[in-house]
PDB file of C-alpha atoms in Angstrom:
ATOM      1  CA  UNK A   1      98.633 -21.281   8.365  1.00 52.00           C
ATOM      2  CA  UNK A   2      95.666 -23.613   7.360  1.00 50.00           C
ATOM      3  CA  UNK A   3      93.919 -20.305   5.231  1.00 51.00           C
ATOM      4  CA  UNK A   4      97.273 -20.026   3.277  1.00 52.00           C
ATOM      5  CA  UNK A   5      97.178 -23.496   2.152  1.00 53.00           C
ATOM      6  CA  UNK A   6      93.619 -23.610   1.383  1.00 54.00           C
ATOM      7  CA  UNK A   7      94.319 -20.281  -0.467  1.00 57.00           C
ATOM      8  CA  UNK A   8      96.795 -21.776  -2.468  1.00 61.00           C
ATOM      9  CA  UNK A   9      94.661 -24.993  -3.023  1.00 60.00           C
ATOM     10  CA  UNK A  10      91.927 -22.048  -4.630  1.00 61.00           C
ATOM     11  CA  UNK A  11      94.418 -20.732  -6.634  1.00 60.00           C
ATOM     12  CA  UNK A  12      95.795 -24.198  -7.699  1.00 62.00           C
ATOM     13  CA  UNK A  13      92.122 -25.293  -9.081  1.00 59.00           C
ATOM     14  CA  UNK A  14      91.906 -22.219 -10.368  1.00 61.00           C
ATOM     15  CA  UNK A  15      95.109 -22.860 -13.061  1.00 65.00           C
ATOM     16  CA  UNK A  16      94.307 -26.914 -13.306  1.00 58.00           C
ATOM     17  CA  UNK A  17      92.952 -27.421 -17.073  1.00 59.00           C
ATOM     18  CA  UNK A  18      89.446 -28.542 -17.125  1.00 54.00           C
ATOM     19  CA  UNK A  19      89.539 -31.972 -19.116  1.00 57.00           C
ATOM     20  CA  UNK A  20      87.410 -33.913 -16.643  1.00 56.00           C
ATOM     21  CA  UNK A  21      84.542 -31.344 -17.146  1.00 67.00           C
ATOM     22  CA  UNK A  22      85.323 -29.774 -20.718  1.00 79.00           C
ATOM     23  CA  UNK A  23      81.970 -30.170 -22.982  1.00 78.00           C
ATOM     24  CA  UNK A  24      82.787 -32.005 -26.041  1.00 79.00           C
ATOM     25  CA  UNK A  25      83.130 -30.372 -28.985  1.00 73.00           C
ATOM     26  CA  UNK A  26      79.821 -31.655 -30.260  1.00 73.00           C
ATOM     27  CA  UNK A  27      77.827 -30.181 -27.241  1.00 79.00           C
ATOM     28  CA  UNK A  28      79.068 -27.025 -27.286  1.00 78.00           C
ATOM     29  CA  UNK A  29      76.957 -25.136 -30.406  1.00 78.00           C
ATOM     30  CA  UNK A  30      77.604 -23.582 -33.262  1.00 78.00           C
ATOM     31  CA  UNK A  31      78.470 -20.326 -34.812  1.00 80.00           C
ATOM     32  CA  UNK A  32      76.550 -19.455 -37.353  1.00 85.00           C
ATOM     33  CA  UNK A  33      77.534 -16.188 -39.720  1.00 89.00           C
ATOM     34  CA  UNK A  34      74.333 -14.161 -41.211  1.00 92.00           C
ATOM     35  CA  UNK A  35      74.366 -14.365 -44.923  1.00 94.00           C
ATOM     36  CA  UNK A  36      74.101 -10.187 -44.350  1.00 95.00           C
ATOM     37  CA  UNK A  37      77.559 -10.526 -42.434  1.00 95.00           C
ATOM     38  CA  UNK A  38      78.937 -11.978 -45.425  1.00 96.00           C
ATOM     39  CA  UNK A  39      77.265  -9.511 -48.191  1.00 97.00           C
ATOM     40  CA  UNK A  40      79.477  -6.911 -46.263  1.00 97.00           C
ATOM     41  CA  UNK A  41      82.406  -8.641 -46.136  1.00 97.00           C
ATOM     42  CA  UNK A  42      81.897  -9.000 -50.296  1.00 97.00           C
ATOM     43  CA  UNK A  43      81.228  -5.480 -50.883  1.00 97.00           C
ATOM     44  CA  UNK A  44      84.285  -4.324 -49.092  1.00 97.00           C
ATOM     45  CA  UNK A  45      86.341  -6.824 -50.859  1.00 97.00           C
ATOM     46  CA  UNK A  46      84.744  -5.739 -54.535  1.00 97.00           C
ATOM     47  CA  UNK A  47      85.584  -1.912 -53.597  1.00 96.00           C
ATOM     48  CA  UNK A  48      89.419  -2.984 -52.591  1.00 96.00           C
ATOM     49  CA  UNK A  49      89.298  -4.790 -55.948  1.00 96.00           C
ATOM     50  CA  UNK A  50      87.796  -2.434 -58.567  1.00 94.00           C
ATOM     51  CA  UNK A  51      90.003   0.768 -56.542  1.00 90.00           C
ATOM     52  CA  UNK A  52      88.534   4.482 -57.898  1.00 88.00           C
ATOM     53  CA  UNK A  53      84.956   4.149 -59.513  1.00 88.00           C
ATOM     54  CA  UNK A  54      83.527   7.343 -61.188  1.00 87.00           C
ATOM     55  CA  UNK A  55      82.096   9.639 -58.914  1.00 87.00           C
ATOM     56  CA  UNK A  56      78.026   8.888 -59.652  1.00 91.00           C
ATOM     57  CA  UNK A  57      78.521   5.073 -59.797  1.00 92.00           C
ATOM     58  CA  UNK A  58      76.965   3.159 -56.747  1.00 94.00           C
ATOM     59  CA  UNK A  59      79.577   1.737 -54.729  1.00 94.00           C
ATOM     60  CA  UNK A  60      79.171  -2.070 -55.012  1.00 96.00           C
ATOM     61  CA  UNK A  61      77.063  -4.226 -53.301  1.00 96.00           C
ATOM     62  CA  UNK A  62      76.198  -8.148 -52.780  1.00 97.00           C
ATOM     63  CA  UNK A  63      73.373 -10.400 -52.381  1.00 96.00           C
ATOM     64  CA  UNK A  64      74.493 -13.595 -50.475  1.00 97.00           C
ATOM     65  CA  UNK A  65      72.867 -17.129 -49.915  1.00 96.00           C
ATOM     66  CA  UNK A  66      74.700 -19.488 -47.190  1.00 94.00           C
ATOM     67  CA  UNK A  67      73.859 -23.265 -47.414  1.00 92.00           C
ATOM     68  CA  UNK A  68      75.388 -25.404 -44.806  1.00 89.00           C
ATOM     69  CA  UNK A  69      78.379 -23.007 -44.557  1.00 89.00           C
ATOM     70  CA  UNK A  70      79.340 -22.638 -48.143  1.00 94.00           C
ATOM     71  CA  UNK A  71      78.441 -19.255 -49.687  1.00 95.00           C
ATOM     72  CA  UNK A  72      76.817 -18.288 -52.661  1.00 97.00           C
ATOM     73  CA  UNK A  73      77.785 -14.569 -53.814  1.00 97.00           C
ATOM     74  CA  UNK A  74      76.395 -12.043 -56.373  1.00 98.00           C
ATOM     75  CA  UNK A  75      78.419  -9.162 -57.103  1.00 97.00           C
ATOM     76  CA  UNK A  76      76.240  -5.816 -58.572  1.00 97.00           C
ATOM     77  CA  UNK A  77      78.713  -3.493 -59.898  1.00 96.00           C
ATOM     78  CA  UNK A  78      78.839  -0.350 -61.863  1.00 95.00           C
ATOM     79  CA  UNK A  79      81.915   0.520 -63.709  1.00 94.00           C
ATOM     80  CA  UNK A  80      83.387   3.450 -66.117  1.00 92.00           C
ATOM     81  CA  UNK A  81      84.296   2.774 -69.686  1.00 89.00           C
ATOM     82  CA  UNK A  82      86.077   1.775 -71.658  1.00 91.00           C
ATOM     83  CA  UNK A  83      87.803  -0.666 -69.788  1.00 90.00           C
ATOM     84  CA  UNK A  84      88.423  -4.562 -70.024  1.00 93.00           C
ATOM     85  CA  UNK A  85      85.135  -5.802 -68.356  1.00 94.00           C
ATOM     86  CA  UNK A  86      86.347  -9.157 -68.222  1.00 95.00           C
ATOM     87  CA  UNK A  87      89.627  -8.589 -65.970  1.00 95.00           C
ATOM     88  CA  UNK A  88      87.728  -6.147 -63.811  1.00 95.00           C
ATOM     89  CA  UNK A  89      85.064  -8.760 -63.197  1.00 96.00           C
ATOM     90  CA  UNK A  90      88.062 -11.706 -62.776  1.00 97.00           C
ATOM     91  CA  UNK A  91      90.041  -9.529 -60.385  1.00 97.00           C
ATOM     92  CA  UNK A  92      86.816  -8.722 -58.515  1.00 97.00           C
ATOM     93  CA  UNK A  93      85.725 -12.701 -58.391  1.00 97.00           C
ATOM     94  CA  UNK A  94      89.014 -13.555 -56.899  1.00 97.00           C
ATOM     95  CA  UNK A  95      89.340 -10.981 -54.449  1.00 97.00           C
ATOM     96  CA  UNK A  96      86.141 -11.726 -52.991  1.00 97.00           C
ATOM     97  CA  UNK A  97      86.535 -15.454 -52.774  1.00 97.00           C
ATOM     98  CA  UNK A  98      89.891 -14.665 -51.026  1.00 97.00           C
ATOM     99  CA  UNK A  99      88.492 -11.925 -48.309  1.00 97.00           C
ATOM    100  CA  UNK A 100      85.259 -14.371 -47.236  1.00 96.00           C
ATOM    101  CA  UNK A 101      87.859 -17.392 -46.944  1.00 96.00           C
ATOM    102  CA  UNK A 102      90.116 -15.551 -44.923  1.00 96.00           C
ATOM    103  CA  UNK A 103      87.765 -13.264 -42.717  1.00 95.00           C
ATOM    104  CA  UNK A 104      85.031 -15.582 -42.575  1.00 94.00           C
ATOM    105  CA  UNK A 105      86.258 -18.808 -42.687  1.00 92.00           C
ATOM    106  CA  UNK A 106      83.759 -19.848 -45.420  1.00 93.00           C
ATOM    107  CA  UNK A 107      83.441 -21.853 -48.409  1.00 95.00           C
ATOM    108  CA  UNK A 108      82.217 -20.124 -51.796  1.00 96.00           C
ATOM    109  CA  UNK A 109      80.934 -22.118 -54.229  1.00 95.00           C
ATOM    110  CA  UNK A 110      80.153 -19.339 -56.651  1.00 95.00           C
ATOM    111  CA  UNK A 111      80.831 -15.717 -57.159  1.00 97.00           C
ATOM    112  CA  UNK A 112      78.068 -14.301 -60.032  1.00 97.00           C
ATOM    113  CA  UNK A 113      79.344 -10.924 -61.283  1.00 97.00           C
ATOM    114  CA  UNK A 114      76.604  -8.486 -62.718  1.00 96.00           C
ATOM    115  CA  UNK A 115      77.525  -5.489 -64.245  1.00 96.00           C
ATOM    116  CA  UNK A 116      74.557  -3.065 -63.355  1.00 95.00           C
ATOM    117  CA  UNK A 117      75.781   0.115 -65.340  1.00 95.00           C
ATOM    118  CA  UNK A 118      78.778   1.347 -67.360  1.00 94.00           C
ATOM    119  CA  UNK A 119      79.525   4.879 -67.343  1.00 93.00           C
ATOM    120  CA  UNK A 120      81.677   6.447 -70.433  1.00 91.00           C
ATOM    121  CA  UNK A 121      84.472   8.546 -69.884  1.00 83.00           C
ATOM    122  CA  UNK A 122      83.881  11.911 -70.645  1.00 73.00           C
ATOM    123  CA  UNK A 123      86.524  13.469 -72.768  1.00 54.00           C
ATOM    124  CA  UNK A 124      87.996  16.962 -72.174  1.00 46.00           C
ATOM    125  CA  UNK A 125      86.833  19.955 -73.985  1.00 44.00           C
ATOM    126  CA  UNK A 126      83.684  17.784 -75.803  1.00 49.00           C
ATOM    127  CA  UNK A 127      80.233  18.702 -75.763  1.00 50.00           C
ATOM    128  CA  UNK A 128      77.334  16.247 -73.625  1.00 54.00           C
ATOM    129  CA  UNK A 129      74.987  14.836 -75.624  1.00 55.00           C
ATOM    130  CA  UNK A 130      74.295  13.366 -79.137  1.00 60.00           C
ATOM    131  CA  UNK A 131      76.850  13.891 -82.083  1.00 56.00           C
ATOM    132  CA  UNK A 132      76.496  13.189 -85.676  1.00 55.00           C
TER     133      UNK A 132
END
């Protein structure tokens, strides 16, 4: 019978909260999220915001600098043309900030959008090349 009570005591010991032996929050350590992880999240968010791109366009990518849990992001995009470039860049900025805050839990101080290349829409039946 003593063995049953010692087993019960061990089970109670496991269920008891660790209040007396818990490590204070300041001594637990820290989680650091690498810049490249934030860059991947930002790149995916830009792809979500842009939707369909020209077939020859490279997917958007980001370069990120994180300092004291605040991210500065530079997005590199290739877009089709004609389009409202300002509106598309604004949409990318907003979506990148939302996704980085939601998924990484990091503040975003800046999102600079750099349009690397514009791809003109090809009209059907028009020959490529220079027109006079």
